[in-house]
Coordinates of N, CA and C in Angstrom, one line a residue:
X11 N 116.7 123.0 82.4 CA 116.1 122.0 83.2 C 116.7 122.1 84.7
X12 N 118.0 122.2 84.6 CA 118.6 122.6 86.0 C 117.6 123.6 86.9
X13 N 116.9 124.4 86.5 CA 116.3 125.4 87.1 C 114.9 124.9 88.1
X14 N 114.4 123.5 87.6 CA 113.5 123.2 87.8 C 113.6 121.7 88.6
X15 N 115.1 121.7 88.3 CA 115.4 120.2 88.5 C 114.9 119.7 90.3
X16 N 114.6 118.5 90.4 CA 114.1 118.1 91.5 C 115.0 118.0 93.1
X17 N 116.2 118.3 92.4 CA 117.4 118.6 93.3 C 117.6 119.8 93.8
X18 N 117.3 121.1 93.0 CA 117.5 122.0 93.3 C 116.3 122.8 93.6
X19 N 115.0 122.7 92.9 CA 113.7 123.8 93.0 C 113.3 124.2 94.6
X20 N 113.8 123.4 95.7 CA 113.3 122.7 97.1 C 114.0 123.8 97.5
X21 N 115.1 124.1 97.4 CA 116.2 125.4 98.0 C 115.1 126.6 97.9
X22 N 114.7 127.0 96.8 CA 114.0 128.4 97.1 C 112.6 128.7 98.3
X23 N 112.3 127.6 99.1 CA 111.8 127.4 100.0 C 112.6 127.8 101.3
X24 N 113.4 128.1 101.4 CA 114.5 128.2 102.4 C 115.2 129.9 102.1
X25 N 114.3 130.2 101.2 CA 115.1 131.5 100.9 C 114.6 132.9 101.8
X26 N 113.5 132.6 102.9 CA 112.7 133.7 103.6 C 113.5 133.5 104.6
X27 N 114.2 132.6 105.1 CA 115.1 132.4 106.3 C 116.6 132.6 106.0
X28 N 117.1 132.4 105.3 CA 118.0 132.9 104.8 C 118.5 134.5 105.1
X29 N 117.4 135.1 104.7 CA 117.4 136.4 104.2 C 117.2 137.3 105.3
X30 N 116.2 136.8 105.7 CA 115.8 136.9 107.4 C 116.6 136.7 108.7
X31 N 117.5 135.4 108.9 CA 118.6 135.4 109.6 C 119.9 135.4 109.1
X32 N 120.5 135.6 107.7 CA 121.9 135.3 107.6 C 122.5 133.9 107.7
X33 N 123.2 134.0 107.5 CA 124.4 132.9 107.5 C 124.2 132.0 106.3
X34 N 124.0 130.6 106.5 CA 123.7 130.0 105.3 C 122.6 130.6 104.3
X35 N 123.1 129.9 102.9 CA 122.3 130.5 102.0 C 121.0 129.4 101.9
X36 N 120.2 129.6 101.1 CA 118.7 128.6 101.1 C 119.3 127.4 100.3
X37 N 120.2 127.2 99.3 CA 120.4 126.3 98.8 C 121.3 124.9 100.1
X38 N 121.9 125.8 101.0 CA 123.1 125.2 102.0 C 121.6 124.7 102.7
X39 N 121.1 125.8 103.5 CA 119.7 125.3 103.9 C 118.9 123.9 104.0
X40 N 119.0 124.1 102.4 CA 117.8 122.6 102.3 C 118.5 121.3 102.2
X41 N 120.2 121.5 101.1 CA 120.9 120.2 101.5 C 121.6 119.7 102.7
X42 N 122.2 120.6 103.2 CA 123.5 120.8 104.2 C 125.1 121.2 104.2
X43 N 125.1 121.6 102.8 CA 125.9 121.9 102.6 C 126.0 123.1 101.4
X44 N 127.6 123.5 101.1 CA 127.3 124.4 100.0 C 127.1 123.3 99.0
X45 N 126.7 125.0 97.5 CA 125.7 124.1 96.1 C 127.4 123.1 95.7
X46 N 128.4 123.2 95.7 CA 129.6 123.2 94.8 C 129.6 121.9 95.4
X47 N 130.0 121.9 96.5 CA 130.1 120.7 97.6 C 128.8 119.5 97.4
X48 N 127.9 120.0 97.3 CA 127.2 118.6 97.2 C 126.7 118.5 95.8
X49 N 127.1 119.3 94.7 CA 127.1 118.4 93.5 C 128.5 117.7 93.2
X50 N 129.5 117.6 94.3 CA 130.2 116.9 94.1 C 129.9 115.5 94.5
X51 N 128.7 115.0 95.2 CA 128.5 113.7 95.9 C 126.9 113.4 95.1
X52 N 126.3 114.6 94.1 CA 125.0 114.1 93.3 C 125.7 113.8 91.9
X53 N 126.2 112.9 91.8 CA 126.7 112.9 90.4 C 125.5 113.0 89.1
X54 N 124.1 112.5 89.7 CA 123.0 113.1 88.4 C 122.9 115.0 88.4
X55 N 122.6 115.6 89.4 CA 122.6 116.6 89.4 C 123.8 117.5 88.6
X56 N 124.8 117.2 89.1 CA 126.1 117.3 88.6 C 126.5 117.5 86.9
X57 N 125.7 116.6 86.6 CA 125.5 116.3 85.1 C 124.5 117.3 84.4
X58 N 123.2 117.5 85.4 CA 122.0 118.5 84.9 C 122.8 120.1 84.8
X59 N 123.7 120.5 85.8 CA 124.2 121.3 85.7 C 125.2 121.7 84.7
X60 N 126.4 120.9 84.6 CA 127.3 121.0 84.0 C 126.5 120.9 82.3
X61 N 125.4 120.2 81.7 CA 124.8 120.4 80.4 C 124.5 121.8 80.3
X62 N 123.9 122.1 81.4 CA 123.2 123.7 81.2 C 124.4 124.7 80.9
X63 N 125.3 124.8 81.7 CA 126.2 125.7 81.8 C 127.0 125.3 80.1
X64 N 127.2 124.2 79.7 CA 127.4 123.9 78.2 C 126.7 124.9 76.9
X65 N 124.9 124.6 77.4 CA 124.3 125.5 76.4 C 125.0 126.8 77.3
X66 N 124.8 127.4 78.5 CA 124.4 129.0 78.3 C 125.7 129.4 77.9
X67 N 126.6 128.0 77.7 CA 128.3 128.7 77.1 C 128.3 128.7 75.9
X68 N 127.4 127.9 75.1 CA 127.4 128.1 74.0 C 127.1 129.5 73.4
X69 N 126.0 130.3 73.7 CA 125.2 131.3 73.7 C 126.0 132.4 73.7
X70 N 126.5 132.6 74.5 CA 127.4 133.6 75.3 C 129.0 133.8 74.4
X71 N 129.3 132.6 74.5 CA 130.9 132.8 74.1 C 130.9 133.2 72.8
X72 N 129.6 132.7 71.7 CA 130.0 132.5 70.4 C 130.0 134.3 70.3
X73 N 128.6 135.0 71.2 CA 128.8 136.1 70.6 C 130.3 137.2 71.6
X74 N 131.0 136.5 72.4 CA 132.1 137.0 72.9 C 133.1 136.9 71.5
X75 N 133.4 135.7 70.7 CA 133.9 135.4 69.8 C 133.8 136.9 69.0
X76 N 132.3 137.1 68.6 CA 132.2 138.0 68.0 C 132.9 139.6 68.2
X77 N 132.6 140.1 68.6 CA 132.2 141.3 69.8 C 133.8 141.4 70.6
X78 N 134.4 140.7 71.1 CA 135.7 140.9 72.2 C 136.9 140.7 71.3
X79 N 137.9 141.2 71.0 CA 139.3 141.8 70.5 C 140.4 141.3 71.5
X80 N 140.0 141.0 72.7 CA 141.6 141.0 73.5 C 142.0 139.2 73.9
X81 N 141.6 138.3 72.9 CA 142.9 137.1 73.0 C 143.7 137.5 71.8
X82 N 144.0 138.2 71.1 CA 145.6 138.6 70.6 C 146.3 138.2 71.1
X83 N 147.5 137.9 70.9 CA 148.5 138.1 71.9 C 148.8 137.0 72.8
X84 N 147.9 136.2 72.8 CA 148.1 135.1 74.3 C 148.1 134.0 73.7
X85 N 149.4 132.9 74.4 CA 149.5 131.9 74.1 C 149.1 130.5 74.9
X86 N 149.2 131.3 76.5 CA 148.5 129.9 77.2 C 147.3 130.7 78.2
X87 N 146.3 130.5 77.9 CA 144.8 130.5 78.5 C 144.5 130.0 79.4
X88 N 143.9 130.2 80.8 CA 143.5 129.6 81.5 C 142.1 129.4 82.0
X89 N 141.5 129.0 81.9 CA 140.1 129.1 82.3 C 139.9 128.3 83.6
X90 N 139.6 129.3 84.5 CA 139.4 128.8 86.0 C 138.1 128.8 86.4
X91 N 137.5 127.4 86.9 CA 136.3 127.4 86.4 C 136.1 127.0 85.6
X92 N 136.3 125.9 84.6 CA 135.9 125.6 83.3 C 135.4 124.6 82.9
X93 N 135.2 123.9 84.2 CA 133.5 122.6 83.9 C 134.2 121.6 82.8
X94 N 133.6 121.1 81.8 CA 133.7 120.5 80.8 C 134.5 120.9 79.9
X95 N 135.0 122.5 79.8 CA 136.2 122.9 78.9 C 135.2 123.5 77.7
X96 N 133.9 123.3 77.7 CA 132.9 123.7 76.6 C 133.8 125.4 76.0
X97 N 134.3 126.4 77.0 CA 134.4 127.5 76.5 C 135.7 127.4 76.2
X98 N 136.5 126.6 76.6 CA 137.9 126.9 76.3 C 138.2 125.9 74.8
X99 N 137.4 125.1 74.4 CA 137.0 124.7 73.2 C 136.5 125.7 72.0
X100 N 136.1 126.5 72.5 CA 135.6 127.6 71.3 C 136.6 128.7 70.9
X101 N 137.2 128.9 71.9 CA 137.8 129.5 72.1 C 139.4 129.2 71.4
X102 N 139.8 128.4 71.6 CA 141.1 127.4 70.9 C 140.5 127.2 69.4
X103 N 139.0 126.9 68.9 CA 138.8 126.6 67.9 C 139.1 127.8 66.9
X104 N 138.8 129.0 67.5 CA 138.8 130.3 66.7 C 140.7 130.7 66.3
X105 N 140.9 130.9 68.2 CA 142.5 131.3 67.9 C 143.0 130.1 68.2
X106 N 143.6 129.3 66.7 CA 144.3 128.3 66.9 C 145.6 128.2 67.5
X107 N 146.4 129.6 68.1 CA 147.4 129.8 68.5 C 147.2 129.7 69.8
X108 N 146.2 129.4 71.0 CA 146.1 129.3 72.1 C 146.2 128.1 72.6
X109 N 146.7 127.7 73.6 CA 147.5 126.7 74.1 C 146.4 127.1 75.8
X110 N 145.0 126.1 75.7 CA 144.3 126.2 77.0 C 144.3 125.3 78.4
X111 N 144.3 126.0 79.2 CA 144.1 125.1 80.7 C 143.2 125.4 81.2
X112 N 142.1 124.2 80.9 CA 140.8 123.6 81.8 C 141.2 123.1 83.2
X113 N 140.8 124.3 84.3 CA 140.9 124.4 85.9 C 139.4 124.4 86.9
X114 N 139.3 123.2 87.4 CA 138.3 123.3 88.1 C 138.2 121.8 89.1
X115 N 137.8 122.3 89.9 CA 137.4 121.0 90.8 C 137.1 119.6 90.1
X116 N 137.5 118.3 90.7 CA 137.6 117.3 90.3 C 136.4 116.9 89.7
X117 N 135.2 117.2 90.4 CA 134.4 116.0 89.8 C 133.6 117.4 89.2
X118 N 133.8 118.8 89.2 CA 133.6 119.1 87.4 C 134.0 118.7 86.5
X119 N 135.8 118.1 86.4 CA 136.0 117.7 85.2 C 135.9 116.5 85.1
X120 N 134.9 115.4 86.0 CA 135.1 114.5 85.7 C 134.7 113.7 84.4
X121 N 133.5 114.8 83.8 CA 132.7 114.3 82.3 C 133.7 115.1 80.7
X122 N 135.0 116.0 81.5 CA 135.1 117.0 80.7 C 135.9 115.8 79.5
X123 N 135.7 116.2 78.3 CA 136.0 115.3 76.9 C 137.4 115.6 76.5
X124 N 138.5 114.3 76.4 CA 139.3 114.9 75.5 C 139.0 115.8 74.6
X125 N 139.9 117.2 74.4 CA 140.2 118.1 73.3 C 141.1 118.5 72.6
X126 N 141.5 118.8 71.6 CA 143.1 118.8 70.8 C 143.2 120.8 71.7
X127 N 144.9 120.8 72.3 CA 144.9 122.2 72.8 C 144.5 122.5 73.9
X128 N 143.6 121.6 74.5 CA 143.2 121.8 76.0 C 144.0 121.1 77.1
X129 N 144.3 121.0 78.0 CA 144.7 120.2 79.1 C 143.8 120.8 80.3
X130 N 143.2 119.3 80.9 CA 142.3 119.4 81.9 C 142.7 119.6 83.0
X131 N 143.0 120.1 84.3 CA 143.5 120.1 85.7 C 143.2 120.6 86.4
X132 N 143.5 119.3 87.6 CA 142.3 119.4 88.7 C 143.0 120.3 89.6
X133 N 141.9 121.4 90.6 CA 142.6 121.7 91.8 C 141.8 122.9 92.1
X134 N 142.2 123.6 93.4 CA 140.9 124.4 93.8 C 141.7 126.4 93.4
X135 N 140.8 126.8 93.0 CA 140.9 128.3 92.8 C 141.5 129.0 94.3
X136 N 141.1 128.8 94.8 CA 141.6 129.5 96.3 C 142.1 129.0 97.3
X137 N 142.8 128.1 96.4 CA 144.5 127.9 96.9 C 145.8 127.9 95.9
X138 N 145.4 127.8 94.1 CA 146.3 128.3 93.8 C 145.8 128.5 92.0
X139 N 146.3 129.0 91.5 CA 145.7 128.8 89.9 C 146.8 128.9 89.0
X140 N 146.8 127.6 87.8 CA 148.2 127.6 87.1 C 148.3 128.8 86.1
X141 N 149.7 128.6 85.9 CA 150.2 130.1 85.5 C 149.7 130.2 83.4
X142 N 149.6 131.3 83.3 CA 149.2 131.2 81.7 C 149.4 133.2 81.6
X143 N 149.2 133.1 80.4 CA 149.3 134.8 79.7 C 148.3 135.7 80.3
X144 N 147.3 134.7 80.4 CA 146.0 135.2 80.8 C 144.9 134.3 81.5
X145 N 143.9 134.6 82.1 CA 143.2 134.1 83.1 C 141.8 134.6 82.8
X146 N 141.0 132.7 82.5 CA 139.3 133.8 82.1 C 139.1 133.5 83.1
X147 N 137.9 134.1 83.8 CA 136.6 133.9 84.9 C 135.3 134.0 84.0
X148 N 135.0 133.3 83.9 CA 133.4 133.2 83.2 C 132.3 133.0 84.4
X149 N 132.0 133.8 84.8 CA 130.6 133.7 85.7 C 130.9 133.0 86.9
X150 N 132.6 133.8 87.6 CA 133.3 133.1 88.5 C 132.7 133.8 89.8
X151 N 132.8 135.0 89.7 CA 132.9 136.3 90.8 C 131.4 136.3 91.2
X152 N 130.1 136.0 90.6 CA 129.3 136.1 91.5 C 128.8 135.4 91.8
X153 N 129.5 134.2 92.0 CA 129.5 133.2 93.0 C 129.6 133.7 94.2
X154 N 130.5 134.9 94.2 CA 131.3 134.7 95.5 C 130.9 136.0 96.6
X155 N 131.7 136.0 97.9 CA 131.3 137.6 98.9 C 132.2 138.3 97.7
X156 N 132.5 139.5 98.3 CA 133.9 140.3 98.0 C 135.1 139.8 98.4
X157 N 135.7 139.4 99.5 CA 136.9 138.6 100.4 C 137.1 137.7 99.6
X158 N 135.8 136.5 99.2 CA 136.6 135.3 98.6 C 136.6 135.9 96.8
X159 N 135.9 136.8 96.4 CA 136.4 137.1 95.2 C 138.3 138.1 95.0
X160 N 138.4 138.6 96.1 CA 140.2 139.1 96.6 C 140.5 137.8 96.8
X161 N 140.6 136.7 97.1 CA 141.6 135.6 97.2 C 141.3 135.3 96.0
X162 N 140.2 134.8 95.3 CA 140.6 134.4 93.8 C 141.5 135.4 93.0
X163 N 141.4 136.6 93.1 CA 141.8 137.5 91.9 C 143.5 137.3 92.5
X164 N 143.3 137.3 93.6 CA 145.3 137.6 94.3 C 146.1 136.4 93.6
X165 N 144.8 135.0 93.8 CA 145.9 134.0 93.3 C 146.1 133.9 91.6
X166 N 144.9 134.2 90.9 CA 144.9 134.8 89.5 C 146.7 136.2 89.1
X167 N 146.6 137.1 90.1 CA 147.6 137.5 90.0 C 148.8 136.8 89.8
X168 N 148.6 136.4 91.3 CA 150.6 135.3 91.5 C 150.8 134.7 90.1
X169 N 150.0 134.1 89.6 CA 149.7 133.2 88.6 C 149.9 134.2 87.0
X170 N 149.7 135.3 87.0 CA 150.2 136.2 85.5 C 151.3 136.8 85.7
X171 N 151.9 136.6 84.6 CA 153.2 137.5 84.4 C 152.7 138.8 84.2
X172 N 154.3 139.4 83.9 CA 154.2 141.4 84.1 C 153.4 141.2 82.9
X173 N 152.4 142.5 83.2 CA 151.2 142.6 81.9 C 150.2 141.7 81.5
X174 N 150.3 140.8 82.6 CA 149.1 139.7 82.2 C 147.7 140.3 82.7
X175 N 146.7 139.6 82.1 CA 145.6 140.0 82.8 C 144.4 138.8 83.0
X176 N 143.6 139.2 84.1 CA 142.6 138.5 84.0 C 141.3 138.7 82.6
X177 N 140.8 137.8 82.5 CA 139.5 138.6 81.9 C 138.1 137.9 81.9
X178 N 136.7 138.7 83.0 CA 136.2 137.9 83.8 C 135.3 138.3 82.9
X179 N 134.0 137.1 82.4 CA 132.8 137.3 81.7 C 131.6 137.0 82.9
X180 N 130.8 138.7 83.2 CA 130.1 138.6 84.6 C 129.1 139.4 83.6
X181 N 128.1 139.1 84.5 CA 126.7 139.9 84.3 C 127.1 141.2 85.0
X182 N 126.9 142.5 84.3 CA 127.1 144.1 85.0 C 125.7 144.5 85.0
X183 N 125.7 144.8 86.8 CA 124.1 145.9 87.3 C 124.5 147.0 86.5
X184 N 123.1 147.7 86.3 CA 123.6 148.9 85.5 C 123.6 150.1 86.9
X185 N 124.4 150.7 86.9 CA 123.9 152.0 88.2 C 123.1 152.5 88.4
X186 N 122.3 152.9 87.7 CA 121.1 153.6 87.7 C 120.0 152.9 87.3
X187 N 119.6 151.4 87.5 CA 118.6 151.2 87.1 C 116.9 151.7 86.6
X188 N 117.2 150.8 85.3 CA 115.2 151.8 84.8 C 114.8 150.7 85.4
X189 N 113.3 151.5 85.2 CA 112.3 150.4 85.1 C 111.8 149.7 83.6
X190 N 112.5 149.1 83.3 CA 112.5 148.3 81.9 C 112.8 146.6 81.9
X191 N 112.2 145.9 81.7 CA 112.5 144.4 81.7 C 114.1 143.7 81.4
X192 N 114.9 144.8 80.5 CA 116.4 144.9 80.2 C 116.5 145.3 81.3
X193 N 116.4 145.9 81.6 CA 117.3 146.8 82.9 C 117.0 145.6 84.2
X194 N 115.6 144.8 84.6 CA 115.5 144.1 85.4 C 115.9 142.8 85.6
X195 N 116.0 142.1 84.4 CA 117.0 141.1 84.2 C 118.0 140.8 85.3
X196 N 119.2 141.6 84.8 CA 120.0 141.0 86.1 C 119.7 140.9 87.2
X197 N 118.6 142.0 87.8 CA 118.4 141.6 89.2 C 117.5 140.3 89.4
X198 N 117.7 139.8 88.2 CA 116.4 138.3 88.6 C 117.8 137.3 88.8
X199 N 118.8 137.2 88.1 CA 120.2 136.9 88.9 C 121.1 137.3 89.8
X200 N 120.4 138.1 90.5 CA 121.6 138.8 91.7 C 120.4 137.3 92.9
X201 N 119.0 138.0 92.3 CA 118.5 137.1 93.4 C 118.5 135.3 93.2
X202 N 118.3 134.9 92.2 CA 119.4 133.7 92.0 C 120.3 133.4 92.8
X203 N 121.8 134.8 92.6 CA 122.8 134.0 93.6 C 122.5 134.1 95.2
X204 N 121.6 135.0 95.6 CA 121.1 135.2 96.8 C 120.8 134.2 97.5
X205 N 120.3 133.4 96.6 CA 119.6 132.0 96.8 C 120.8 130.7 97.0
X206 N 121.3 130.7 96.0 CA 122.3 129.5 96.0 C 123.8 129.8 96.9
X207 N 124.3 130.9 97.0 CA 125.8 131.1 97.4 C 125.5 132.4 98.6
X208 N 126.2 131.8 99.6 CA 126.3 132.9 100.4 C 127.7 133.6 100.2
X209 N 126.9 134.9 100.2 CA 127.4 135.9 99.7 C 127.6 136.3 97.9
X210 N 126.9 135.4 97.4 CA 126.8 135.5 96.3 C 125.8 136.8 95.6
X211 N 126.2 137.6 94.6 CA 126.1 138.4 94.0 C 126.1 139.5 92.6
X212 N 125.2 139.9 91.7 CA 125.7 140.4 91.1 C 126.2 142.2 91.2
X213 N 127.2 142.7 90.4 CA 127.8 143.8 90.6 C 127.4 145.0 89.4
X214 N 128.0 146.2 89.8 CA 128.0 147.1 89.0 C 129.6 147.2 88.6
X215 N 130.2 148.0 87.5 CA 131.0 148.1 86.9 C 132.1 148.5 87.8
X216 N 131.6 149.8 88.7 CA 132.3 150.4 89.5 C 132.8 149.1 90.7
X217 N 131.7 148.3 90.8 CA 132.5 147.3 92.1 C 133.5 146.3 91.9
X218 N 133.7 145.9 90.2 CA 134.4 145.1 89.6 C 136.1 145.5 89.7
X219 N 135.7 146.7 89.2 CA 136.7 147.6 88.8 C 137.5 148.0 90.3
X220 N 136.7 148.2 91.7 CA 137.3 148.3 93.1 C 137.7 146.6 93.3
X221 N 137.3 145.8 93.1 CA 137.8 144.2 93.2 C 139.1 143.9 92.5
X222 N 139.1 144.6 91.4 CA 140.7 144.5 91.0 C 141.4 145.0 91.3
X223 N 141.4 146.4 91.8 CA 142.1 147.3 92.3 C 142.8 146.6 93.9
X224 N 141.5 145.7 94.4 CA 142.0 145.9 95.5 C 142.7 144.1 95.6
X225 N 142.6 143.7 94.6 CA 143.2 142.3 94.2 C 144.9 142.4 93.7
X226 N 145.4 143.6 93.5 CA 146.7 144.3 93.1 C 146.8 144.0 91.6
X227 N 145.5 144.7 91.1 CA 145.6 144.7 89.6 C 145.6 146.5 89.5
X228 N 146.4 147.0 89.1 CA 146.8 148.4 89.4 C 146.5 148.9 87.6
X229 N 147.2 148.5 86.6 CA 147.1 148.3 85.1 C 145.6 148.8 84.7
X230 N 145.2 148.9 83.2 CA 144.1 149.4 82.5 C 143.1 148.1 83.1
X231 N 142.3 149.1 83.0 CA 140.8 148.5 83.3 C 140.3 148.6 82.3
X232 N 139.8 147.5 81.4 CA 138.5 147.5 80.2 C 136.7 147.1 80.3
X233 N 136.3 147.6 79.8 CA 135.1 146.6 79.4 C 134.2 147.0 78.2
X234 N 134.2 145.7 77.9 CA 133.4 145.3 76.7 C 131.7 144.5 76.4
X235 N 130.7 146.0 76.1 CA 129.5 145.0 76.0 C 129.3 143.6 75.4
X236 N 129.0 142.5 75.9 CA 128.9 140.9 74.8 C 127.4 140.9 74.5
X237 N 126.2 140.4 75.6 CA 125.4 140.0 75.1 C 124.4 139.8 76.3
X238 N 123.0 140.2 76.2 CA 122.1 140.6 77.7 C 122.6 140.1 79.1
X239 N 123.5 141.8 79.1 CA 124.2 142.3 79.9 C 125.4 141.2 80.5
X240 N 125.7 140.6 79.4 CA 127.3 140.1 80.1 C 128.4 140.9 79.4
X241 N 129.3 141.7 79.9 CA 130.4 142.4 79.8 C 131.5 141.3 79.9
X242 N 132.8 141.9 79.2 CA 133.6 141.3 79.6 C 134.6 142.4 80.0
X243 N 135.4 141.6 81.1 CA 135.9 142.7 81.9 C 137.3 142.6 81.9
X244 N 138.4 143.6 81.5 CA 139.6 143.0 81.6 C 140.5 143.7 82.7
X245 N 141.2 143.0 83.7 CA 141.9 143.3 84.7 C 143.5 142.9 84.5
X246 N 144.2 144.6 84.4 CA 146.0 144.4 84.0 C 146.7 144.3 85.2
X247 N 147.7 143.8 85.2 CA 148.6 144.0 85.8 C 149.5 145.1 85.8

């Protein structure tokens, strides 16, 4: 519904100017500001959003659950970015040994639900992120340019101990794109974030993998197929 919603459908009207002169995105465009920023002041919208991102978490995580091997080991989780806490709920429900921190801007969490193992806290990504074993990003990075994805990952660093790592669940361009409706997919979300975030974007494997590198994640680089084309990506220390 968010896709259609009467708050936001108006932005893709603004997306031939955008594109055509730079700077703001079509979403900044049509409201006046960024998308983050003013569903902080549409509290209905806010709501339309934050349900969706619920289901496409549901979707997604259960088969991350399935499919991904690397929460062994970790005892406090951080999910930066985590809305309502919907993923860090599934996630605590499986490994009962994880001890989660739900991190995101105030009036994301302002619907987020008590949960047994979660702690909700407020505060902004790119100024500091609380410390834990490990660090998810779920569909954090292409939000963002490259620069503001290096300030997130640097403060994600400060924030892990020796051997800690990030681990970001992104949609991966394939390099070599076919011509096949799989293969096209993502690019119907690269131009999505084209639309909503300046400088927003989706990546290939190899650009992920230069974002950590250049974030001072030096350590093994992983990734793991989940589910039409979300990888999960793991960044060591």
């Amino acid at each position: 519904m968010f896709a259609v919603d009467e708050d936001y459908l108006p932005s893709w009207n603004h997306l031939g100017a955008a594109v055509a002169a730079g700077g703001p995105a079509a979403f900044e465009r049509a409201h006046g500001v960024p998308m983050f920023r003013y569903m902080g002041t549409n509290t209905r919208l806010n709501r339309v959003f934050n349900n969706a991102m619920v289901q496409q978490t549901m979707m997604v995580i259960s088969k991350l659950l399935e499919r991904f091997k690397g929460f062994d080991g970790i005892s406090v989780l951080v999910d930066v970015g985590g809305g309502t806490g919907a993923t860090l709920e599934m996630i605590t429900s499986r490994y009962k040994h994880i001890r989660g921190i739900n991190f995101d801007l105030p009036h994301a969490l302002s619907e987020a639900p008590a949960m047994p193992g979660v702690q909700h806290v407020p505060g902004n990504m790119f100024e500091e992120v609380p410390y834990g074993d490990a660090i998810f990003l779920k569909s954090i990075l292409h939000l963002q340019n490259d620069d503001d994805c290096i300030k997130i990952l640097r403060n994600c660093h400060r924030a892990l101990p020796e051997h800690g790592k990030v681990i970001a669940l992104e949609i991966v361009l394939p390099a070599i794109p076919e011509a096949t409706p799989v293969a096209q997919n993502p690019f119907r979300f690269d131009v999505i974030m084209l639309n909503n975030f300046r400088g927003g974007k989706e990546r290939t494997e190899q650009e992920f993998a230069k974002l950590a590198r250049d974030s001072g994640f030096d350590g093994e680089f992983g990734s793991t197929y989940i589910f039409a084309n979300y990888w999960a990506l793991e960044f060591s220390k």
